[in-house]
Amino acid sequence: MNDKTRLAVLVSGSGSNLQAMIDAQIPNLEISLVISNNPKAYALERIEKYNIKSVVIDHKKYSNREDFEEEIIRTIEPYRINLIALAGFMRILSPYFVRPYKYRIMNIHPALLPSFPGINSVKQALEYGVKFTGCTVHFVDEGVDTGPIILQAVVPIYDKDTEETLLERVHNEEHKIYPEAIKLYSEGRLKISDRRVLISP
Ligand code: GAR
């Protein structure tokens, strides 16, 4: 019997990537839990109409990162989660959290890593003058946006682009590749060889 892949999604804001995961209706995947560090995240409103458990763990209520992360781990544990997806989760996770979940945490980043890691990546790409940017789904390691790359999509930058128009096209691609990466994971098709993530046919 194939058990379902149980997914926890960590959010901080709008949750459009979470929405894309829901809309993709990935067979054999259950979105078991959504955790937001921001009590006002629109992501929480989005999921009200679905039967998905959500929990707010407000980082401001913890005096240090380890206690905050400990609470996330404690919350996740009973759900027997196979995969954690960071979807606009704007807190950096320490090695304390990341190490036990090696190759079981994914993140989406709005640039073609290793270019423009960190924050404001779309603005950075526009200001730098690159002709192409895009988005990256990667496994999370102990660095910031440095983990093995699973999927990328390329977005051309046009002369008339503003941050808003470019961000919209980057988001459109994110909403395709993030569910696809999760689907590949749930199908057991991602194999890691050093830094490379190979996709089995
Ligand atoms: C996405 O564009 C994602 O790439 C970015 O936050 C946005 C969240 O949107 N993540 C990062 O910048 C992480 N460094 P969403 O809440 O609508 O999914």
Coordinates of N, CA and C and ligand atoms in Angstrom, one line a residue:
M1 N 0.8 -1.2 0.0 CA 0.0 0.0 0.0 C 0.9 1.3 0.0
N2 N 0.6 2.2 -0.9 CA 1.3 3.5 -0.9 C 0.6 4.4 0.1
D3 N 1.4 4.8 1.1 CA 0.9 5.8 2.0 C 0.9 7.2 1.3
K4 N 0.0 8.1 1.7 CA 0.1 9.4 1.2 C 1.3 10.2 1.8
T5 N 1.8 11.1 1.0 CA 2.9 12.0 1.5 C 2.2 13.1 2.3
R6 N 2.6 13.2 3.5 CA 2.0 14.3 4.4 C 2.9 15.5 4.4
L7 N 2.3 16.6 4.0 CA 3.0 17.9 3.8 C 2.6 18.9 4.8
A8 N 3.6 19.6 5.4 CA 3.3 20.7 6.2 C 3.8 22.0 5.5
V9 N 3.0 23.0 5.4 CA 3.4 24.2 4.7 C 3.6 25.3 5.7
L10 N 4.8 26.0 5.6 CA 5.0 27.1 6.5 C 4.9 28.4 5.7
V11 N 4.1 29.3 6.2 CA 3.9 30.6 5.4 C 4.0 31.8 6.4
S12 N 4.1 33.0 5.7 CA 4.2 34.2 6.5 C 3.2 35.3 5.9
G13 N 2.8 35.1 4.6 CA 2.1 36.2 4.0 C 1.0 35.7 3.1
S14 N 1.0 36.1 1.9 CA -0.2 35.9 1.0 C -0.6 34.5 0.7
G15 N 0.4 33.6 0.6 CA 0.0 32.2 0.5 C -0.4 31.8 -0.9
S16 N 0.0 32.5 -1.9 CA -0.4 32.2 -3.3 C 0.3 30.8 -3.7
N17 N 1.4 30.6 -3.2 CA 2.1 29.3 -3.5 C 1.3 28.1 -2.8
L18 N 0.9 28.4 -1.6 CA 0.1 27.4 -0.9 C -1.2 27.1 -1.7
Q19 N -1.8 28.2 -2.2 CA -3.0 28.0 -3.0 C -2.7 27.2 -4.3
A20 N -1.6 27.4 -4.9 CA -1.2 26.6 -6.1 C -1.0 25.1 -5.7
M21 N -0.5 24.9 -4.5 CA -0.4 23.5 -4.1 C -1.7 22.8 -3.9
I22 N -2.6 23.6 -3.3 CA -4.0 23.1 -3.1 C -4.7 22.8 -4.5
D23 N -4.6 23.8 -5.4 CA -5.2 23.7 -6.7 C -4.7 22.6 -7.5
A24 N -3.4 22.2 -7.3 CA -2.8 21.2 -8.2 C -3.4 19.8 -7.9
Q25 N -4.0 19.7 -6.8 CA -4.7 18.4 -6.4 C -3.7 17.2 -6.7
I26 N -2.6 17.3 -6.1 CA -1.6 16.2 -6.3 C -2.0 14.9 -5.7
P27 N -2.1 13.9 -6.6 CA -2.6 12.6 -6.0 C -1.6 12.1 -5.0
N28 N -2.1 11.4 -4.0 CA -1.2 10.8 -3.0 C -0.5 11.9 -2.1
L29 N -1.0 13.1 -2.1 CA -0.5 14.1 -1.2 C -1.6 14.7 -0.3
E30 N -1.2 14.8 0.9 CA -2.2 15.4 1.9 C -1.5 16.6 2.5
I31 N -2.2 17.8 2.4 CA -1.6 19.0 3.1 C -2.2 18.9 4.5
S32 N -1.3 18.4 5.4 CA -1.8 18.0 6.7 C -1.9 19.2 7.6
L33 N -1.0 20.2 7.4 CA -0.9 21.3 8.4 C -0.3 22.5 7.7
V34 N -0.8 23.7 8.1 CA -0.2 24.9 7.7 C 0.2 25.7 8.9
I35 N 1.4 26.1 9.0 CA 1.9 26.9 10.1 C 2.3 28.3 9.6
S36 N 1.7 29.3 10.3 CA 2.1 30.7 10.0 C 2.8 31.3 11.2
N37 N 3.9 32.0 11.0 CA 4.5 32.8 12.1 C 3.8 34.2 12.2
N38 N 2.9 34.5 11.2 CA 2.3 35.8 11.2 C 0.8 35.6 11.4
P39 N 0.2 36.0 12.5 CA -1.2 35.8 12.8 C -2.1 36.5 11.7
K40 N -1.6 37.5 11.0 CA -2.4 38.2 10.0 C -2.1 37.8 8.6
A41 N -1.4 36.7 8.4 CA -1.1 36.2 7.0 C -2.4 35.9 6.3
Y42 N -2.5 36.4 5.1 CA -3.7 36.2 4.2 C -3.8 34.7 3.9
A43 N -2.7 34.0 3.9 CA -2.7 32.5 3.7 C -3.7 31.9 4.6
L44 N -3.8 32.3 5.9 CA -4.7 31.7 6.8 C -6.1 31.9 6.4
E45 N -6.4 33.1 5.8 CA -7.8 33.3 5.3 C -8.1 32.4 4.1
R46 N -7.1 32.3 3.3 CA -7.3 31.5 2.0 C -7.8 30.1 2.3
I47 N -7.2 29.5 3.4 CA -7.5 28.1 3.6 C -8.7 27.8 4.5
E48 N -9.4 28.9 4.9 CA -10.5 28.7 5.8 C -11.6 27.8 5.1
K49 N -11.7 27.9 3.8 CA -12.7 27.1 3.1 C -12.3 25.7 2.8
Y50 N -11.0 25.3 3.2 CA -10.6 24.0 3.0 C -10.5 23.3 4.3
N51 N -10.5 22.0 4.3 CA -10.4 21.2 5.6 C -8.9 21.0 5.9
I52 N -8.2 22.1 6.1 CA -6.8 22.0 6.4 C -6.5 22.6 7.8
K53 N -5.8 21.9 8.6 CA -5.5 22.4 9.9 C -4.5 23.5 9.8
S54 N -4.7 24.6 10.6 CA -3.7 25.7 10.6 C -3.4 26.1 12.0
V55 N -2.1 26.5 12.2 CA -1.6 26.9 13.5 C -0.8 28.1 13.4
V56 N -1.0 29.1 14.3 CA -0.1 30.3 14.3 C 0.9 30.1 15.4
I57 N 2.2 30.2 15.0 CA 3.3 30.2 15.9 C 4.0 31.5 15.7
D58 N 3.7 32.5 16.5 CA 4.2 33.8 16.3 C 5.6 34.0 16.9
H59 N 6.6 34.2 16.0 CA 8.0 34.2 16.4 C 8.2 35.3 17.5
K60 N 7.3 36.4 17.4 CA 7.5 37.5 18.4 C 7.3 37.1 19.8
K61 N 6.6 35.9 20.0 CA 6.3 35.5 21.4 C 7.5 34.6 22.0
Y62 N 8.5 34.4 21.2 CA 9.6 33.6 21.7 C 10.9 34.5 21.8
S63 N 11.6 34.2 22.9 CA 12.7 35.1 23.2 C 14.0 34.7 22.3
N64 N 14.0 33.5 21.8 CA 15.1 33.2 20.9 C 14.6 32.2 19.8
R65 N 15.4 32.1 18.7 CA 15.1 31.3 17.6 C 14.9 29.8 17.9
E66 N 15.7 29.3 18.8 CA 15.6 27.9 19.1 C 14.3 27.5 19.8
D67 N 13.8 28.4 20.6 CA 12.5 28.1 21.3 C 11.3 28.2 20.2
F68 N 11.4 29.1 19.3 CA 10.4 29.3 18.2 C 10.5 28.0 17.4
E69 N 11.6 27.6 17.0 CA 11.8 26.4 16.1 C 11.3 25.1 16.9
E70 N 11.7 25.1 18.2 CA 11.3 23.9 19.0 C 9.7 23.8 19.0
E71 N 9.1 24.9 19.0 CA 7.6 24.9 19.0 C 7.1 24.4 17.7
I72 N 7.7 24.8 16.6 CA 7.3 24.3 15.3 C 7.5 22.8 15.2
I73 N 8.6 22.3 15.7 CA 8.9 20.9 15.7 C 7.9 20.1 16.5
R74 N 7.6 20.7 17.7 CA 6.6 20.0 18.6 C 5.2 20.0 17.9
T75 N 4.9 21.0 17.2 CA 3.6 21.1 16.5 C 3.5 20.1 15.4
I76 N 4.6 20.0 14.7 CA 4.6 19.2 13.4 C 4.6 17.7 13.8
E77 N 5.3 17.3 14.9 CA 5.6 15.9 15.2 C 4.4 15.0 15.1
P78 N 3.2 15.3 15.8 CA 2.1 14.4 15.8 C 1.5 14.1 14.4
Y79 N 1.8 15.0 13.4 CA 1.3 14.8 12.1 C 2.1 13.8 11.2
R80 N 3.2 13.3 11.7 CA 4.0 12.4 11.0 C 4.3 12.9 9.6
I81 N 4.8 14.1 9.5 CA 5.0 14.8 8.3 C 6.2 14.3 7.5
N82 N 6.0 14.1 6.2 CA 7.1 13.6 5.3 C 7.9 14.7 4.7
L83 N 7.2 15.8 4.4 CA 7.8 16.9 3.7 C 7.3 18.3 4.3
I84 N 8.3 19.2 4.4 CA 7.9 20.6 4.8 C 8.2 21.5 3.6
A85 N 7.2 22.3 3.3 CA 7.4 23.3 2.2 C 7.3 24.7 2.8
L86 N 8.4 25.4 2.6 CA 8.4 26.8 2.9 C 7.8 27.6 1.8
A87 N 6.7 28.3 2.0 CA 6.0 29.0 0.9 C 5.9 30.5 1.4
G88 N 6.9 31.2 1.1 CA 6.9 32.6 1.5 C 7.1 32.7 3.0
F89 N 7.8 31.8 3.6 CA 8.0 31.8 5.1 C 9.3 32.6 5.3
M90 N 9.1 33.8 5.9 CA 10.1 34.8 6.0 C 10.9 34.8 7.2
R91 N 11.2 33.6 7.8 CA 12.1 33.4 8.9 C 13.2 32.4 8.4
I92 N 14.4 32.8 8.8 CA 15.5 31.8 8.5 C 15.5 30.7 9.5
L93 N 15.6 29.5 9.0 CA 15.6 28.4 9.9 C 17.1 28.0 10.3
S94 N 17.3 27.7 11.5 CA 18.7 27.4 12.0 C 19.0 26.0 11.7
P95 N 20.3 25.6 11.8 CA 20.7 24.2 11.6 C 20.0 23.3 12.6
Y96 N 19.6 23.8 13.8 CA 18.9 23.1 14.8 C 17.6 22.5 14.2
F97 N 16.9 23.3 13.3 CA 15.7 22.8 12.7 C 16.0 22.0 11.4
V98 N 16.9 22.5 10.7 CA 17.1 22.0 9.3 C 17.8 20.6 9.3
R99 N 18.8 20.4 10.2 CA 19.5 19.2 10.2 C 18.7 17.9 10.3
P100 N 17.8 17.8 11.2 CA 17.0 16.6 11.3 C 16.1 16.4 10.1
Y101 N 15.8 17.4 9.4 CA 14.9 17.3 8.2 C 15.7 17.4 6.9
K102 N 16.9 16.9 6.9 CA 17.7 17.0 5.7 C 17.0 16.4 4.5
Y103 N 16.9 17.1 3.4 CA 16.3 16.7 2.1 C 14.7 16.5 2.3
R104 N 14.2 17.1 3.4 CA 12.8 17.0 3.6 C 12.1 18.3 3.8
I105 N 12.9 19.4 3.5 CA 12.4 20.8 3.5 C 12.7 21.4 2.2
M106 N 11.6 21.9 1.6 CA 11.8 22.6 0.3 C 11.5 24.1 0.5
N107 N 12.0 24.9 -0.4 CA 11.7 26.3 -0.4 C 11.6 26.8 -1.8
I108 N 10.8 27.8 -2.0 CA 10.7 28.5 -3.3 C 11.3 29.9 -3.2
H109 N 12.1 30.2 -4.2 CA 12.9 31.5 -4.1 C 12.6 32.2 -5.5
P110 N 12.3 33.5 -5.4 CA 12.0 34.2 -6.7 C 13.2 34.7 -7.4
A111 N 14.1 33.9 -7.7 CA 15.3 34.2 -8.6 C 15.9 32.9 -9.0
L112 N 16.8 33.0 -10.0 CA 17.5 31.8 -10.5 C 18.7 31.7 -9.6
L113 N 18.6 30.9 -8.5 CA 19.7 30.7 -7.6 C 20.9 30.1 -8.4
P114 N 22.1 30.4 -8.1 CA 22.6 31.1 -7.0 C 22.6 32.6 -7.1
S115 N 22.0 33.2 -8.2 CA 21.9 34.6 -8.3 C 20.8 35.1 -7.3
F116 N 21.0 36.3 -6.8 CA 20.1 37.0 -6.0 C 19.4 36.2 -4.8
P117 N 20.2 35.7 -4.0 CA 19.6 35.0 -2.8 C 19.1 36.1 -1.8
G118 N 18.5 35.7 -0.7 CA 18.1 36.6 0.3 C 16.8 37.3 0.0
I119 N 16.6 38.6 0.3 CA 15.3 39.2 0.1 C 15.4 40.2 -1.1
N120 N 14.2 40.6 -1.5 CA 14.0 41.6 -2.6 C 14.7 41.1 -3.9
S121 N 14.6 39.8 -4.2 CA 15.3 39.2 -5.3 C 14.9 39.7 -6.6
V122 N 13.6 40.0 -6.8 CA 13.0 40.5 -8.0 C 13.6 41.9 -8.3
K123 N 13.5 42.7 -7.3 CA 14.1 44.1 -7.4 C 15.6 44.0 -7.7
Q124 N 16.3 43.1 -7.0 CA 17.7 43.0 -7.2 C 18.0 42.7 -8.7
A125 N 17.2 41.7 -9.2 CA 17.5 41.3 -10.6 C 17.2 42.4 -11.6
L126 N 16.1 43.2 -11.3 CA 15.8 44.3 -12.2 C 16.9 45.3 -12.2
E127 N 17.3 45.7 -11.0 CA 18.3 46.7 -10.8 C 19.7 46.3 -11.4
Y128 N 20.0 45.0 -11.3 CA 21.3 44.6 -11.8 C 21.3 44.6 -13.3
G129 N 20.1 44.5 -13.9 CA 20.1 44.5 -15.4 C 20.2 43.2 -16.1
V130 N 20.0 42.1 -15.3 CA 20.0 40.8 -16.0 C 18.9 40.7 -17.0
K131 N 19.0 39.9 -18.0 CA 18.0 39.8 -19.1 C 17.0 38.7 -18.8
F132 N 17.4 37.8 -17.9 CA 16.5 36.7 -17.5 C 16.6 36.5 -16.0
T133 N 15.5 36.3 -15.4 CA 15.5 35.9 -14.0 C 14.6 34.7 -13.9
G134 N 13.9 34.4 -12.7 CA 13.0 33.3 -12.7 C 12.8 32.9 -11.3
C135 N 12.6 31.6 -11.0 CA 12.4 31.1 -9.7 C 13.0 29.7 -9.5
T136 N 13.2 29.4 -8.3 CA 14.0 28.1 -8.0 C 13.3 27.4 -6.8
V137 N 13.0 26.1 -7.0 CA 12.6 25.3 -5.9 C 13.9 24.5 -5.5
H138 N 14.2 24.6 -4.2 CA 15.4 23.9 -3.7 C 15.2 23.2 -2.4
F139 N 16.0 22.2 -2.1 CA 16.0 21.7 -0.7 C 16.7 22.7 0.2
V140 N 16.2 22.8 1.4 CA 16.8 23.7 2.4 C 18.0 23.1 3.1
D141 N 19.1 23.7 3.0 CA 20.3 23.3 3.8 C 20.6 24.3 4.9
E142 N 21.8 24.3 5.4 CA 22.0 25.2 6.6 C 22.4 26.6 6.2
G143 N 22.5 26.8 4.9 CA 22.8 28.2 4.4 C 21.5 28.9 4.0
V144 N 21.7 30.1 3.5 CA 20.5 30.9 3.1 C 20.4 30.7 1.6
D145 N 19.4 30.0 1.1 CA 19.1 29.8 -0.3 C 20.3 29.1 -1.0
T146 N 20.9 28.2 -0.3 CA 22.1 27.5 -0.9 C 21.9 26.0 -1.2
G147 N 20.7 25.5 -0.9 CA 20.5 24.0 -0.9 C 20.4 23.5 -2.4
P148 N 20.5 22.2 -2.5 CA 20.4 21.5 -3.9 C 19.1 21.9 -4.6
I149 N 19.3 22.3 -5.9 CA 18.2 22.8 -6.7 C 17.4 21.7 -7.3
I150 N 16.1 21.8 -7.2 CA 15.2 20.8 -7.7 C 14.6 21.2 -9.0
L151 N 14.0 22.3 -9.1 CA 13.5 22.8 -10.4 C 13.7 24.3 -10.5
Q152 N 13.9 24.8 -11.7 CA 13.9 26.2 -12.0 C 13.1 26.6 -13.2
A153 N 12.6 27.8 -13.2 CA 11.9 28.3 -14.4 C 12.5 29.7 -14.7
V154 N 12.6 29.9 -16.0 CA 13.2 31.2 -16.5 C 12.2 32.2 -16.9
V155 N 12.4 33.4 -16.5 CA 11.4 34.5 -16.8 C 12.3 35.6 -17.5
P156 N 11.9 36.0 -18.8 CA 12.7 37.1 -19.4 C 12.3 38.4 -18.8
I157 N 13.3 39.3 -18.8 CA 13.0 40.7 -18.3 C 13.0 41.6 -19.5
Y158 N 11.9 42.3 -19.6 CA 11.6 43.2 -20.7 C 12.0 44.7 -20.3
D159 N 12.3 45.5 -21.3 CA 12.7 46.9 -21.0 C 11.6 47.6 -20.2
K160 N 10.3 47.3 -20.5 CA 9.2 48.0 -19.9 C 8.8 47.5 -18.5
D161 N 9.5 46.4 -18.1 CA 9.1 45.8 -16.8 C 9.3 46.8 -15.6
T162 N 8.4 46.7 -14.7 CA 8.5 47.3 -13.4 C 8.6 46.1 -12.4
E163 N 8.9 46.4 -11.2 CA 9.0 45.3 -10.2 C 7.7 44.6 -10.1
E164 N 6.6 45.3 -10.3 CA 5.2 44.6 -10.2 C 5.0 43.7 -11.3
T165 N 5.3 44.1 -12.6 CA 5.0 43.3 -13.7 C 5.9 42.1 -13.7
L166 N 7.2 42.3 -13.3 CA 8.1 41.2 -13.3 C 7.7 40.2 -12.2
L167 N 7.4 40.7 -11.0 CA 7.0 39.9 -9.9 C 5.8 39.0 -10.3
E168 N 4.9 39.6 -11.0 CA 3.7 38.8 -11.4 C 4.1 37.6 -12.3
R169 N 5.0 37.8 -13.2 CA 5.4 36.7 -14.1 C 6.2 35.7 -13.4
V170 N 7.0 36.2 -12.4 CA 7.8 35.2 -11.6 C 6.8 34.4 -10.8
H171 N 5.9 35.0 -10.2 CA 4.9 34.3 -9.4 C 4.2 33.2 -10.2
N172 N 3.8 33.6 -11.4 CA 3.1 32.6 -12.3 C 3.9 31.4 -12.5
E173 N 5.2 31.5 -12.6 CA 6.1 30.4 -12.8 C 6.2 29.6 -11.5
E174 N 6.3 30.3 -10.4 CA 6.4 29.7 -9.1 C 5.2 28.7 -8.9
H175 N 4.1 29.2 -9.3 CA 2.9 28.4 -9.1 C 2.8 27.2 -9.9
K176 N 3.7 27.1 -10.9 CA 3.8 25.8 -11.7 C 4.8 24.9 -11.1
I177 N 6.0 25.5 -10.8 CA 7.1 24.6 -10.5 C 7.1 24.1 -9.0
Y178 N 6.4 24.9 -8.1 CA 6.4 24.4 -6.7 C 5.5 23.1 -6.6
P179 N 4.3 23.2 -7.1 CA 3.5 21.9 -7.0 C 4.2 20.8 -7.8
E180 N 4.8 21.1 -8.9 CA 5.5 20.0 -9.7 C 6.6 19.4 -8.9
A181 N 7.4 20.2 -8.2 CA 8.5 19.6 -7.3 C 7.9 18.8 -6.2
I182 N 6.8 19.2 -5.6 CA 6.2 18.4 -4.5 C 5.6 17.1 -5.1
K183 N 5.1 17.2 -6.3 CA 4.6 16.0 -6.9 C 5.7 15.0 -7.2
L184 N 6.8 15.5 -7.7 CA 8.0 14.6 -7.9 C 8.4 14.0 -6.6
Y185 N 8.5 14.7 -5.6 CA 8.9 14.2 -4.3 C 7.9 13.1 -3.8
S186 N 6.6 13.4 -4.0 CA 5.6 12.4 -3.5 C 5.6 11.2 -4.3
E187 N 6.1 11.3 -5.5 CA 6.3 10.1 -6.4 C 7.6 9.4 -6.2
G188 N 8.4 9.9 -5.3 CA 9.7 9.3 -5.0 C 10.7 9.4 -6.1
R189 N 10.6 10.5 -6.9 CA 11.4 10.6 -8.1 C 12.6 11.5 -8.0
L190 N 12.8 12.0 -6.8 CA 14.0 12.9 -6.6 C 15.1 12.2 -6.0
K191 N 16.2 12.1 -6.7 CA 17.4 11.4 -6.1 C 18.5 12.4 -6.0
I192 N 19.2 12.4 -4.9 CA 20.2 13.4 -4.6 C 21.6 12.8 -4.8
S193 N 22.4 13.5 -5.6 CA 23.8 13.0 -5.9 C 24.7 14.2 -5.7
D194 N 25.4 14.3 -4.6 CA 26.1 15.5 -4.2 C 25.2 16.7 -4.2
R195 N 25.5 17.7 -5.0 CA 24.6 18.9 -5.0 C 23.5 18.7 -6.0
R196 N 23.5 17.7 -6.8 CA 22.6 17.6 -7.9 C 21.3 16.8 -7.5
V197 N 20.2 17.3 -7.9 CA 19.0 16.6 -7.7 C 18.5 16.0 -9.0
L198 N 18.6 14.7 -9.1 CA 18.3 14.0 -10.3 C 16.8 13.6 -10.3
I199 N 16.2 13.7 -11.5 CA 14.7 13.3 -11.5 C 14.6 12.0 -12.3
S200 N 14.1 11.0 -11.6 CA 13.9 9.7 -12.2 C 12.7 9.8 -13.2
P201 N 12.8 9.0 -14.3 CA 11.7 9.1 -15.2 C 10.5 8.4 -14.7
Ligands
GAR1 C1 7.2 34.1 -3.2 O1 7.4 34.9 -4.3 C2 8.5 33.4 -2.8 O2 9.3 33.1 -3.8 C3 9.1 34.4 -1.8 O3 8.0 34.9 -1.1 C4 6.8 34.9 -2.0 C5 5.7 34.4 -1.2 O4 4.5 34.5 -1.9 N1 10.0 33.8 -1.0 C6 11.2 34.3 -0.7 O5 11.5 35.5 -1.1 C7 12.1 33.5 0.2 N2 13.4 34.0 0.3 P1 3.2 33.7 -1.4 O6 3.0 34.0 0.1 O7 2.1 34.4 -2.2 O8 3.3 32.3 -1.8

